[in-house]
PDB file of C-alpha atoms in Angstrom:
ATOM      1  CA  MET A  79       0.000   0.000   0.000  1.00 50.00           C
ATOM      2  CA  THR A  80       1.340   3.425  -0.935  1.00 58.00           C
ATOM      3  CA  GLN A  81       1.566   5.826   1.975  1.00 62.00           C
ATOM      4  CA  GLN A  82       1.623   9.589   2.016  1.00 61.00           C
ATOM      5  CA  VAL A  83       5.278  10.602   1.923  1.00 65.00           C
ATOM      6  CA  THR A  84       6.497  13.009   4.581  1.00 75.00           C
ATOM      7  CA  GLU A  85       9.410  15.383   4.080  1.00 91.00           C
ATOM      8  CA  ILE A  86      12.920  14.205   4.865  1.00 95.00           C
ATOM      9  CA  THR A  87      14.383  15.181   8.214  1.00 97.00           C
ATOM     10  CA  HIS A  88      18.045  15.604   9.142  1.00 97.00           C
ATOM     11  CA  ARG A  89      19.483  14.909  12.576  1.00 97.00           C
ATOM     12  CA  SER A  90      22.519  13.517  14.329  1.00 97.00           C
ATOM     13  CA  VAL A  91      22.614  10.731  16.899  1.00 98.00           C
ATOM     14  CA  SER A  92      25.288   9.634  19.336  1.00 97.00           C
ATOM     15  CA  THR A  93      27.404   6.687  18.138  1.00 97.00           C
ATOM     16  CA  PRO A  94      30.896   5.344  18.866  1.00 96.00           C
ATOM     17  CA  ALA A  95      32.114   7.625  16.055  1.00 94.00           C
ATOM     18  CA  GLY A  96      30.970  10.593  18.152  1.00 96.00           C
ATOM     19  CA  ARG A  97      27.960  11.599  16.106  1.00 97.00           C
ATOM     20  CA  THR A  98      26.347  10.078  13.021  1.00 98.00           C
ATOM     21  CA  HIS A  99      24.337  12.321  10.751  1.00 98.00           C
ATOM     22  CA  LEU A 100      21.278  10.705   9.226  1.00 98.00           C
ATOM     23  CA  VAL A 101      18.414  11.589   6.920  1.00 98.00           C
ATOM     24  CA  GLU A 102      15.033  10.020   7.604  1.00 98.00           C
ATOM     25  CA  GLN A 103      11.793   9.702   5.678  1.00 98.00           C
ATOM     26  CA  GLY A 104       8.637   7.663   6.269  1.00 97.00           C
ATOM     27  CA  THR A 105       7.267   5.431   8.997  1.00 97.00           C
ATOM     28  CA  GLY A 106       7.188   1.675   9.385  1.00 97.00           C
ATOM     29  CA  PRO A 107       9.868  -1.031   9.586  1.00 97.00           C
ATOM     30  CA  LEU A 108      13.351   0.468   9.651  1.00 98.00           C
ATOM     31  CA  VAL A 109      15.540   0.249   6.526  1.00 98.00           C
ATOM     32  CA  LEU A 110      19.090   1.530   7.095  1.00 98.00           C
ATOM     33  CA  LEU A 111      20.893   2.742   3.953  1.00 98.00           C
ATOM     34  CA  VAL A 112      24.711   2.843   3.916  1.00 98.00           C
ATOM     35  CA  HIS A 113      26.617   4.639   1.131  1.00 98.00           C
ATOM     36  CA  GLY A 114      29.986   3.928  -0.449  1.00 98.00           C
ATOM     37  CA  PHE A 115      33.005   5.857  -1.745  1.00 98.00           C
ATOM     38  CA  PRO A 116      33.056   8.740  -2.559  1.00 98.00           C
ATOM     39  CA  GLU A 117      29.430   9.473  -1.692  1.00 98.00           C
ATOM     40  CA  SER A 118      27.189  10.437   1.237  1.00 98.00           C
ATOM     41  CA  TRP A 119      23.606   9.978   2.395  1.00 98.00           C
ATOM     42  CA  TYR A 120      22.697  11.896  -0.780  1.00 98.00           C
ATOM     43  CA  SER A 121      23.355   8.831  -2.938  1.00 98.00           C
ATOM     44  CA  TRP A 122      20.037   7.454  -1.572  1.00 98.00           C
ATOM     45  CA  ARG A 123      18.007  10.562  -2.486  1.00 98.00           C
ATOM     46  CA  ARG A 124      15.895   8.588  -4.977  1.00 98.00           C
ATOM     47  CA  GLN A 125      15.341   5.647  -2.610  1.00 98.00           C
ATOM     48  CA  LEU A 126      14.217   7.549   0.497  1.00 98.00           C
ATOM     49  CA  PRO A 127      10.848   8.719  -0.904  1.00 98.00           C
ATOM     50  CA  ALA A 128      10.192   5.412  -2.684  1.00 98.00           C
ATOM     51  CA  LEU A 129      10.764   3.391   0.484  1.00 98.00           C
ATOM     52  CA  ALA A 130       8.709   5.836   2.535  1.00 98.00           C
ATOM     53  CA  ALA A 131       5.835   5.586   0.044  1.00 98.00           C
ATOM     54  CA  ALA A 132       6.002   1.780   0.320  1.00 97.00           C
ATOM     55  CA  GLY A 133       5.523   1.923   4.090  1.00 97.00           C
ATOM     56  CA  TYR A 134       9.060   1.905   5.469  1.00 98.00           C
ATOM     57  CA  ARG A 135      11.100   4.131   7.745  1.00 98.00           C
ATOM     58  CA  ALA A 136      14.020   4.831   5.427  1.00 98.00           C
ATOM     59  CA  VAL A 137      17.175   6.182   7.074  1.00 98.00           C
ATOM     60  CA  ALA A 138      20.337   7.075   5.137  1.00 98.00           C
ATOM     61  CA  VAL A 139      23.475   7.771   7.157  1.00 98.00           C
ATOM     62  CA  ASP A 140      26.713   9.602   6.535  1.00 98.00           C
ATOM     63  CA  VAL A 141      29.322   6.946   7.362  1.00 98.00           C
ATOM     64  CA  ARG A 142      31.961   8.118   9.849  1.00 98.00           C
ATOM     65  CA  GLY A 143      34.473  10.286   8.040  1.00 98.00           C
ATOM     66  CA  TYR A 144      31.853  11.665   5.664  1.00 98.00           C
ATOM     67  CA  GLY A 145      29.516  14.630   5.542  1.00 97.00           C
ATOM     68  CA  ARG A 146      28.170  15.824   8.864  1.00 97.00           C
ATOM     69  CA  SER A 147      29.211  12.715  10.796  1.00 98.00           C
ATOM     70  CA  SER A 148      32.257  12.725  13.064  1.00 97.00           C
ATOM     71  CA  ARG A 149      35.691  12.264  11.531  1.00 97.00           C
ATOM     72  CA  PRO A 150      38.047  10.626  14.032  1.00 97.00           C
ATOM     73  CA  ALA A 151      41.717  11.449  13.428  1.00 96.00           C
ATOM     74  CA  GLU A 152      43.173   7.949  13.861  1.00 97.00           C
ATOM     75  CA  VAL A 153      43.408   5.767  10.753  1.00 97.00           C
ATOM     76  CA  ASP A 154      42.392   2.638  12.658  1.00 97.00           C
ATOM     77  CA  ALA A 155      39.175   4.340  13.794  1.00 98.00           C
ATOM     78  CA  TYR A 156      37.785   3.388  10.374  1.00 98.00           C
ATOM     79  CA  ARG A 157      38.137  -0.377  10.786  1.00 98.00           C
ATOM     80  CA  MET A 158      35.057  -2.441   9.952  1.00 98.00           C
ATOM     81  CA  LEU A 159      34.328  -3.389  13.570  1.00 98.00           C
ATOM     82  CA  ALA A 160      33.878   0.296  14.406  1.00 98.00           C
ATOM     83  CA  LEU A 161      31.550   0.913  11.466  1.00 98.00           C
ATOM     84  CA  VAL A 162      29.381  -2.042  12.477  1.00 98.00           C
ATOM     85  CA  GLU A 163      29.005  -0.623  15.965  1.00 98.00           C
ATOM     86  CA  ASP A 164      28.043   2.766  14.515  1.00 98.00           C
ATOM     87  CA  ASN A 165      25.215   1.058  12.621  1.00 98.00           C
ATOM     88  CA  VAL A 166      24.032  -0.766  15.733  1.00 98.00           C
ATOM     89  CA  ALA A 167      24.072   2.507  17.675  1.00 98.00           C
ATOM     90  CA  VAL A 168      21.984   4.219  14.979  1.00 98.00           C
ATOM     91  CA  VAL A 169      19.336   1.497  15.191  1.00 98.00           C
ATOM     92  CA  ARG A 170      19.223   1.814  18.978  1.00 98.00           C
ATOM     93  CA  ALA A 171      19.163   5.633  18.863  1.00 98.00           C
ATOM     94  CA  LEU A 172      16.134   5.425  16.589  1.00 98.00           C
ATOM     95  CA  GLY A 173      14.340   3.377  19.229  1.00 98.00           C
ATOM     96  CA  GLU A 174      14.356   0.174  17.194  1.00 97.00           C
ATOM     97  CA  GLU A 175      15.440  -3.359  18.053  1.00 96.00           C
ATOM     98  CA  SER A 176      16.154  -4.477  14.499  1.00 97.00           C
ATOM     99  CA  ALA A 177      16.478  -3.212  10.951  1.00 98.00           C
ATOM    100  CA  VAL A 178      16.975  -4.244   7.368  1.00 98.00           C
ATOM    101  CA  ILE A 179      20.352  -2.927   6.201  1.00 98.00           C
ATOM    102  CA  VAL A 180      21.138  -2.056   2.580  1.00 98.00           C
ATOM    103  CA  GLY A 181      24.504  -0.858   1.315  1.00 98.00           C
ATOM    104  CA  HIS A 182      26.179   0.228  -1.913  1.00 98.00           C
ATOM    105  CA  ASP A 183      29.877  -0.127  -2.791  1.00 98.00           C
ATOM    106  CA  TRP A 184      31.831   0.010   0.508  1.00 98.00           C
ATOM    107  CA  GLY A 185      28.415   0.324   2.109  1.00 98.00           C
ATOM    108  CA  ALA A 186      27.572  -3.147   0.793  1.00 98.00           C
ATOM    109  CA  THR A 187      30.583  -4.603   2.591  1.00 98.00           C
ATOM    110  CA  ILE A 188      29.719  -2.625   5.729  1.00 98.00           C
ATOM    111  CA  ALA A 189      26.118  -3.874   5.515  1.00 98.00           C
ATOM    112  CA  ALA A 190      27.202  -7.475   4.990  1.00 98.00           C
ATOM    113  CA  THR A 191      29.627  -7.365   7.915  1.00 98.00           C
ATOM    114  CA  SER A 192      27.003  -5.713  10.121  1.00 98.00           C
ATOM    115  CA  ALA A 193      24.591  -8.548   9.347  1.00 98.00           C
ATOM    116  CA  LEU A 194      27.309 -11.157   9.871  1.00 98.00           C
ATOM    117  CA  LEU A 195      28.458  -9.832  13.246  1.00 98.00           C
ATOM    118  CA  ARG A 196      25.121  -8.635  14.608  1.00 98.00           C
ATOM    119  CA  PRO A 197      22.384 -10.897  13.194  1.00 98.00           C
ATOM    120  CA  GLU A 198      20.130 -10.118  16.159  1.00 98.00           C
ATOM    121  CA  VAL A 199      20.018  -6.492  14.989  1.00 98.00           C
ATOM    122  CA  PHE A 200      20.122  -6.805  11.199  1.00 98.00           C
ATOM    123  CA  ARG A 201      17.389  -9.180  10.103  1.00 98.00           C
ATOM    124  CA  ALA A 202      17.975  -8.891   6.343  1.00 98.00           C
ATOM    125  CA  VAL A 203      20.689  -7.452   4.109  1.00 98.00           C
ATOM    126  CA  GLY A 204      20.682  -5.872   0.659  1.00 98.00           C
ATOM    127  CA  LEU A 205      23.908  -5.493  -1.326  1.00 98.00           C
ATOM    128  CA  LEU A 206      24.279  -3.133  -4.284  1.00 98.00           C
ATOM    129  CA  SER A 207      27.206  -3.323  -6.732  1.00 98.00           C
ATOM    130  CA  VAL A 208      29.681  -5.228  -4.536  1.00 98.00           C
ATOM    131  CA  PRO A 209      28.934  -8.945  -4.052  1.00 98.00           C
ATOM    132  CA  TYR A 210      29.330 -10.688  -0.729  1.00 98.00           C
ATOM    133  CA  THR A 211      32.716 -12.366  -0.434  1.00 96.00           C
ATOM    134  CA  PRO A 212      33.406 -14.147   2.867  1.00 96.00           C
ATOM    135  CA  ARG A 213      36.606 -13.297   4.683  1.00 95.00           C
ATOM    136  CA  GLY A 214      39.448 -15.542   3.559  1.00 92.00           C
ATOM    137  CA  GLY A 215      42.446 -15.926   1.314  1.00 89.00           C
ATOM    138  CA  PRO A 216      45.709 -13.990   1.551  1.00 92.00           C
ATOM    139  CA  ARG A 217      46.110 -10.626   3.245  1.00 94.00           C
ATOM    140  CA  PRO A 218      44.267  -8.055   1.061  1.00 93.00           C
ATOM    141  CA  GLY A 219      47.143  -5.584   1.004  1.00 91.00           C
ATOM    142  CA  ASP A 220      49.390  -8.238  -0.521  1.00 92.00           C
ATOM    143  CA  VAL A 221      46.793  -9.111  -3.154  1.00 91.00           C
ATOM    144  CA  PHE A 222      46.182  -5.527  -4.244  1.00 91.00           C
ATOM    145  CA  ALA A 223      49.900  -4.696  -4.294  1.00 89.00           C
ATOM    146  CA  ARG A 224      50.451  -7.464  -6.874  1.00 90.00           C
ATOM    147  CA  MET A 225      47.630  -6.416  -9.197  1.00 89.00           C
ATOM    148  CA  GLY A 226      48.337  -4.503 -12.387  1.00 81.00           C
ATOM    149  CA  GLY A 227      51.924  -5.428 -13.153  1.00 85.00           C
ATOM    150  CA  ASP A 228      53.691  -2.168 -14.012  1.00 88.00           C
ATOM    151  CA  GLU A 229      50.542  -0.243 -13.092  1.00 94.00           C
ATOM    152  CA  GLU A 230      49.124   0.303  -9.628  1.00 94.00           C
ATOM    153  CA  PHE A 231      45.624  -0.767  -8.604  1.00 95.00           C
ATOM    154  CA  TYR A 232      43.602   2.103  -7.142  1.00 95.00           C
ATOM    155  CA  VAL A 233      43.184   0.349  -3.760  1.00 96.00           C
ATOM    156  CA  ALA A 234      46.963   0.127  -3.394  1.00 94.00           C
ATOM    157  CA  TYR A 235      47.272   3.750  -4.549  1.00 95.00           C
ATOM    158  CA  PHE A 236      44.926   4.805  -1.731  1.00 97.00           C
ATOM    159  CA  GLN A 237      46.972   3.158   1.026  1.00 95.00           C
ATOM    160  CA  GLU A 238      49.589   5.823   1.778  1.00 95.00           C
ATOM    161  CA  PRO A 239      48.058   8.625   3.896  1.00 96.00           C
ATOM    162  CA  GLY A 240      48.105  11.917   2.044  1.00 96.00           C
ATOM    163  CA  ARG A 241      48.989  10.573  -1.382  1.00 95.00           C
ATOM    164  CA  ALA A 242      45.523  10.382  -2.950  1.00 97.00           C
ATOM    165  CA  GLU A 243      44.469  13.476  -0.998  1.00 97.00           C
ATOM    166  CA  ALA A 244      47.210  15.436  -2.762  1.00 96.00           C
ATOM    167  CA  GLU A 245      45.692  14.460  -6.100  1.00 97.00           C
ATOM    168  CA  ILE A 246      42.059  15.051  -5.195  1.00 97.00           C
ATOM    169  CA  GLU A 247      41.826  18.018  -2.855  1.00 94.00           C
ATOM    170  CA  PRO A 248      43.167  20.800  -5.118  1.00 95.00           C
ATOM    171  CA  ASP A 249      40.141  20.201  -7.402  1.00 97.00           C
ATOM    172  CA  VAL A 250      37.579  18.148  -5.542  1.00 98.00           C
ATOM    173  CA  ARG A 251      34.686  18.918  -7.869  1.00 97.00           C
ATOM    174  CA  GLY A 252      36.609  18.085 -11.034  1.00 97.00           C
ATOM    175  CA  TRP A 253      38.048  14.895  -9.547  1.00 98.00           C
ATOM    176  CA  LEU A 254      34.651  13.665  -8.374  1.00 98.00           C
ATOM    177  CA  ALA A 255      33.089  14.403 -11.756  1.00 98.00           C
ATOM    178  CA  GLY A 256      35.780  12.336 -13.447  1.00 97.00           C
ATOM    179  CA  PHE A 257      35.574   9.489 -10.938  1.00 98.00           C
ATOM    180  CA  TYR A 258      31.805   9.218 -11.246  1.00 98.00           C
ATOM    181  CA  ALA A 259      32.028   9.369 -15.044  1.00 98.00           C
ATOM    182  CA  ALA A 260      34.765   6.715 -15.186  1.00 97.00           C
ATOM    183  CA  PHE A 261      32.487   4.089 -13.667  1.00 98.00           C
ATOM    184  CA  SER A 262      29.078   5.085 -15.113  1.00 98.00           C
ATOM    185  CA  ALA A 263      27.749   3.073 -18.042  1.00 97.00           C
ATOM    186  CA  ASP A 264      27.115   6.075 -20.293  1.00 97.00           C
ATOM    187  CA  THR A 265      30.492   7.771 -19.798  1.00 97.00           C
ATOM    188  CA  MET A 266      33.029   5.057 -18.890  1.00 96.00           C
ATOM    189  CA  PRO A 267      36.066   4.634 -21.156  1.00 94.00           C
ATOM    190  CA  ALA A 268      35.621   2.298 -24.100  1.00 91.00           C
ATOM    191  CA  PRO A 269      37.103  -1.209 -24.034  1.00 88.00           C
ATOM    192  CA  GLY A 270      40.784  -1.142 -24.871  1.00 88.00           C
ATOM    193  CA  VAL A 271      41.341   2.323 -23.400  1.00 91.00           C
ATOM    194  CA  PRO A 272      43.638   2.400 -20.324  1.00 92.00           C
ATOM    195  CA  ASP A 273      41.641   1.200 -17.318  1.00 94.00           C
ATOM    196  CA  PRO A 274      40.788   3.953 -14.779  1.00 95.00           C
ATOM    197  CA  HIS A 275      41.015   1.400 -11.937  1.00 95.00           C
ATOM    198  CA  PHE A 276      44.799   1.580 -12.381  1.00 96.00           C
ATOM    199  CA  VAL A 277      47.456   4.277 -12.124  1.00 95.00           C
ATOM    200  CA  GLY A 278      50.288   4.415 -14.639  1.00 91.00           C
ATOM    201  CA  ARG A 279      53.846   4.705 -13.408  1.00 87.00           C
ATOM    202  CA  GLY A 280      54.349   8.216 -12.021  1.00 88.00           C
ATOM    203  CA  GLY A 281      50.763   9.154 -12.844  1.00 93.00           C
ATOM    204  CA  THR A 282      47.478   9.795 -11.070  1.00 95.00           C
ATOM    205  CA  LEU A 283      44.034   8.266 -11.205  1.00 95.00           C
ATOM    206  CA  ARG A 284      42.506  11.286 -12.922  1.00 95.00           C
ATOM    207  CA  ASP A 285      44.876  10.862 -15.881  1.00 95.00           C
ATOM    208  CA  ARG A 286      42.440   8.209 -17.115  1.00 95.00           C
ATOM    209  CA  PHE A 287      39.131   9.829 -16.213  1.00 96.00           C
ATOM    210  CA  PRO A 288      36.842  10.868 -19.067  1.00 94.00           C
ATOM    211  CA  ALA A 289      36.666  14.647 -19.355  1.00 87.00           C
ATOM    212  CA  GLY A 290      33.988  17.140 -20.273  1.00 86.00           C
ATOM    213  CA  ARG A 291      30.829  15.095 -19.804  1.00 90.00           C
ATOM    214  CA  LEU A 292      28.797  14.223 -16.728  1.00 96.00           C
ATOM    215  CA  PRO A 293      26.922  10.909 -16.482  1.00 98.00           C
ATOM    216  CA  GLY A 294      23.217  11.129 -17.172  1.00 97.00           C
ATOM    217  CA  TRP A 295      22.333  10.523 -13.523  1.00 98.00           C
ATOM    218  CA  LEU A 296      24.570  13.330 -12.224  1.00 98.00           C
ATOM    219  CA  GLY A 297      23.248  16.859 -12.600  1.00 97.00           C
ATOM    220  CA  GLU A 298      25.308  19.944 -11.831  1.00 97.00           C
ATOM    221  CA  ARG A 299      23.366  20.418  -8.595  1.00 97.00           C
ATOM    222  CA  ASP A 300      24.034  16.815  -7.559  1.00 98.00           C
ATOM    223  CA  LEU A 301      27.733  17.307  -8.193  1.00 98.00           C
ATOM    224  CA  ASP A 302      27.603  20.534  -6.174  1.00 98.00           C
ATOM    225  CA  VAL A 303      26.200  18.604  -3.200  1.00 98.00           C
ATOM    226  CA  TYR A 304      28.897  15.942  -3.291  1.00 98.00           C
ATOM    227  CA  ALA A 305      31.703  18.391  -3.958  1.00 98.00           C
ATOM    228  CA  GLY A 306      30.525  20.793  -1.271  1.00 97.00           C
ATOM    229  CA  GLU A 307      30.703  18.085   1.385  1.00 97.00           C
ATOM    230  CA  PHE A 308      34.181  16.876   0.421  1.00 98.00           C
ATOM    231  CA  GLU A 309      35.533  20.392  -0.011  1.00 97.00           C
ATOM    232  CA  ARG A 310      34.483  21.006   3.584  1.00 96.00           C
ATOM    233  CA  THR A 311      35.639  17.714   5.107  1.00 96.00           C
ATOM    234  CA  GLY A 312      38.536  16.647   2.915  1.00 96.00           C
ATOM    235  CA  LEU A 313      38.921  13.066   1.707  1.00 97.00           C
ATOM    236  CA  THR A 314      41.030  11.531   4.482  1.00 98.00           C
ATOM    237  CA  GLY A 315      38.133  10.068   6.473  1.00 97.00           C
ATOM    238  CA  ALA A 316      36.687   8.471   3.355  1.00 98.00           C
ATOM    239  CA  LEU A 317      40.045   7.106   2.188  1.00 98.00           C
ATOM    240  CA  ASN A 318      40.812   5.685   5.641  1.00 98.00           C
ATOM    241  CA  ARG A 319      38.283   2.938   4.955  1.00 98.00           C
ATOM    242  CA  TYR A 320      40.679   1.548   2.333  1.00 97.00           C
ATOM    243  CA  ARG A 321      43.561   1.850   4.787  1.00 97.00           C
ATOM    244  CA  ASN A 322      41.983  -0.659   7.172  1.00 98.00           C
ATOM    245  CA  MET A 323      41.514  -3.652   4.902  1.00 96.00           C
ATOM    246  CA  ASP A 324      44.376  -5.604   6.465  1.00 97.00           C
ATOM    247  CA  ARG A 325      43.124  -4.751   9.975  1.00 97.00           C
ATOM    248  CA  ASP A 326      39.682  -6.015   8.959  1.00 97.00           C
ATOM    249  CA  TRP A 327      41.224  -9.225   7.655  1.00 97.00           C
ATOM    250  CA  GLU A 328      42.837  -9.749  11.060  1.00 96.00           C
ATOM    251  CA  ASP A 329      39.806  -8.623  13.092  1.00 97.00           C
ATOM    252  CA  LEU A 330      37.453 -10.988  11.264  1.00 97.00           C
ATOM    253  CA  ALA A 331      39.627 -14.095  11.308  1.00 97.00           C
ATOM    254  CA  ALA A 332      37.007 -15.973  13.360  1.00 97.00           C
ATOM    255  CA  PHE A 333      34.522 -15.494  10.491  1.00 97.00           C
ATOM    256  CA  ASP A 334      36.700 -17.028   7.781  1.00 96.00           C
ATOM    257  CA  GLY A 335      34.413 -18.415   5.063  1.00 96.00           C
ATOM    258  CA  ALA A 336      31.255 -17.590   7.028  1.00 97.00           C
ATOM    259  CA  PRO A 337      27.996 -17.410   5.062  1.00 98.00           C
ATOM    260  CA  LEU A 338      25.382 -14.699   5.518  1.00 97.00           C
ATOM    261  CA  THR A 339      22.213 -16.542   6.423  1.00 97.00           C
ATOM    262  CA  GLN A 340      19.638 -13.721   6.651  1.00 98.00           C
ATOM    263  CA  PRO A 341      17.265 -13.039   3.755  1.00 98.00           C
ATOM    264  CA  SER A 342      19.357 -11.153   1.212  1.00 98.00           C
ATOM    265  CA  LEU A 343      19.281  -9.246  -2.060  1.00 98.00           C
ATOM    266  CA  PHE A 344      21.975  -8.437  -4.603  1.00 98.00           C
ATOM    267  CA  VAL A 345      21.760  -5.903  -7.429  1.00 98.00           C
ATOM    268  CA  GLY A 346      24.769  -5.262  -9.655  1.00 98.00           C
ATOM    269  CA  GLY A 347      25.555  -3.441 -12.862  1.00 98.00           C
ATOM    270  CA  GLY A 348      26.337  -5.444 -15.972  1.00 97.00           C
ATOM    271  CA  GLN A 349      29.091  -2.970 -16.943  1.00 97.00           C
ATOM    272  CA  ASP A 350      30.552  -2.673 -13.457  1.00 97.00           C
ATOM    273  CA  ALA A 351      33.952  -4.217 -12.762  1.00 94.00           C
ATOM    274  CA  SER A 352      32.713  -5.063  -9.255  1.00 94.00           C
ATOM    275  CA  THR A 353      30.251  -7.449 -10.888  1.00 94.00           C
ATOM    276  CA  THR A 354      32.469  -8.845 -13.637  1.00 93.00           C
ATOM    277  CA  TRP A 355      35.675  -9.252 -11.633  1.00 93.00           C
ATOM    278  CA  LEU A 356      33.746 -10.881  -8.778  1.00 94.00           C
ATOM    279  CA  ALA A 357      31.607 -13.149 -10.967  1.00 95.00           C
ATOM    280  CA  ASP A 358      32.858 -16.169  -8.988  1.00 95.00           C
ATOM    281  CA  ALA A 359      31.516 -14.599  -5.794  1.00 96.00           C
ATOM    282  CA  ILE A 360      28.081 -14.261  -7.388  1.00 96.00           C
ATOM    283  CA  GLU A 361      28.193 -17.871  -8.587  1.00 96.00           C
ATOM    284  CA  ALA A 362      28.989 -18.934  -4.997  1.00 97.00           C
ATOM    285  CA  TYR A 363      25.822 -17.359  -3.574  1.00 97.00           C
ATOM    286  CA  PRO A 364      24.050 -20.714  -2.988  1.00 97.00           C
ATOM    287  CA  VAL A 365      26.781 -21.373  -0.392  1.00 97.00           C
ATOM    288  CA  THR A 366      27.690 -17.878   0.797  1.00 98.00           C
ATOM    289  CA  LEU A 367      24.179 -16.328   0.731  1.00 98.00           C
ATOM    290  CA  PRO A 368      21.864 -19.269   1.460  1.00 97.00           C
ATOM    291  CA  GLY A 369      19.046 -16.833   2.313  1.00 97.00           C
ATOM    292  CA  LEU A 370      19.241 -15.071  -1.068  1.00 97.00           C
ATOM    293  CA  VAL A 371      15.807 -13.964  -2.223  1.00 96.00           C
ATOM    294  CA  THR A 372      16.662 -11.769  -5.218  1.00 95.00           C
ATOM    295  CA  SER A 373      19.798 -11.458  -7.376  1.00 97.00           C
ATOM    296  CA  ARG A 374      19.787  -9.227 -10.431  1.00 97.00           C
ATOM    297  CA  VAL A 375      22.467  -7.846 -12.713  1.00 97.00           C
ATOM    298  CA  LEU A 376      21.158  -4.825 -14.621  1.00 98.00           C
ATOM    299  CA  ASP A 377      22.194  -4.831 -18.273  1.00 97.00           C
ATOM    300  CA  GLY A 378      23.833  -1.622 -19.445  1.00 97.00           C
ATOM    301  CA  CYS A 379      24.340  -0.299 -15.916  1.00 98.00           C
ATOM    302  CA  GLY A 380      27.595   0.831 -14.349  1.00 98.00           C
ATOM    303  CA  HIS A 381      28.720   1.032 -10.742  1.00 98.00           C
ATOM    304  CA  TRP A 382      26.337   3.643  -9.327  1.00 98.00           C
ATOM    305  CA  VAL A 383      23.296   1.377  -9.625  1.00 98.00           C
ATOM    306  CA  GLN A 384      20.754   3.147  -7.407  1.00 98.00           C
ATOM    307  CA  GLN A 385      21.565   6.468  -9.047  1.00 98.00           C
ATOM    308  CA  GLU A 386      21.905   5.225 -12.633  1.00 98.00           C
ATOM    309  CA  ARG A 387      18.747   3.092 -12.494  1.00 98.00           C
ATOM    310  CA  PRO A 388      16.687   4.396  -9.547  1.00 98.00           C
ATOM    311  CA  ASP A 389      13.251   3.219 -10.673  1.00 98.00           C
ATOM    312  CA  GLU A 390      14.421  -0.331 -11.332  1.00 98.00           C
ATOM    313  CA  VAL A 391      16.376  -0.501  -8.076  1.00 98.00           C
ATOM    314  CA  ASN A 392      13.446   0.936  -6.121  1.00 98.00           C
ATOM    315  CA  ARG A 393      11.146  -1.718  -7.547  1.00 98.00           C
ATOM    316  CA  LEU A 394      13.594  -4.499  -6.696  1.00 98.00           C
ATOM    317  CA  LEU A 395      14.069  -3.135  -3.174  1.00 98.00           C
ATOM    318  CA  THR A 396      10.387  -2.696  -2.370  1.00 98.00           C
ATOM    319  CA  ASP A 397       9.424  -6.092  -3.839  1.00 98.00           C
ATOM    320  CA  TRP A 398      12.172  -7.755  -1.790  1.00 98.00           C
ATOM    321  CA  LEU A 399      11.211  -5.910   1.386  1.00 98.00           C
ATOM    322  CA  ALA A 400       7.558  -6.854   0.932  1.00 97.00           C
ATOM    323  CA  ALA A 401       8.537 -10.530   0.714  1.00 96.00           C
ATOM    324  CA  LEU A 402      10.510 -10.513   3.982  1.00 96.00           C
ATOM    325  CA  PRO A 403       9.063 -12.094   7.125  1.00 88.00           C
ATOM    326  CA  ALA A 404       7.403  -9.490   9.325  1.00 78.00           C
TER     327      ALA A 404
END
């Protein structure tokens, strides 16, 4: 049943981060929305009203380090265990015992780990763009350092504090525009062109970004919102998530190979490297996501699925939510 949609409200709640800024719309069962890099609560702007209209209390957070949420100074403050506890604290601060959690990009991994570690709080989990891959294998830092041969994989490039910041922060708006365009279906580089996931020797990421054209989903005002937040906060808090992957690997050793058993959903983009490179992870879902209800790869869609294809994603989300046990 469609409900009358109320206006969105902004507020901050107390969490282990210090404060977590959130945006809320609607009433009903709680659905917690967790963004990825380099985004903010604003990446869910098209989902909040749709979920509210479908009878849910939709809440999009700024992850610690982003937007109006606290930005701890220590690099290890951005380890996955801390982000999970932030999500639990948000649910409690909202007066709820449990929630459905949905994440995109890094938010998908945060959502999956939240559901894995705190199943009594997170009763179902939706993953956008990044498939669930159980903890295991070699240390991530070693894996990413070996990727690319003479080139450097972007995750390895992000590891040294200050290095990526020096590239991005002199022109935050231009860098974000290029990053979003590089991984959107309608603006990404053609096959055979140097891959923007990698940095050439002595180069920068933006050397390979497409120039002069915004993706269809990204208006000038939308870019202003994203750029305005990062111009104010800097990028260090956001990049510190990447700088904790080895800590996460150590912290989660007890969960090696663990499946996610809650009812789950996956939506990926057919032209997204996260989907194609991790095709084996999607094929493993009968083992790793035994509660999977819906899995869909959207043809002709890039990485920013809920922004590139909002109507389709909203329909998949609301249909999945409606099928969950009360």
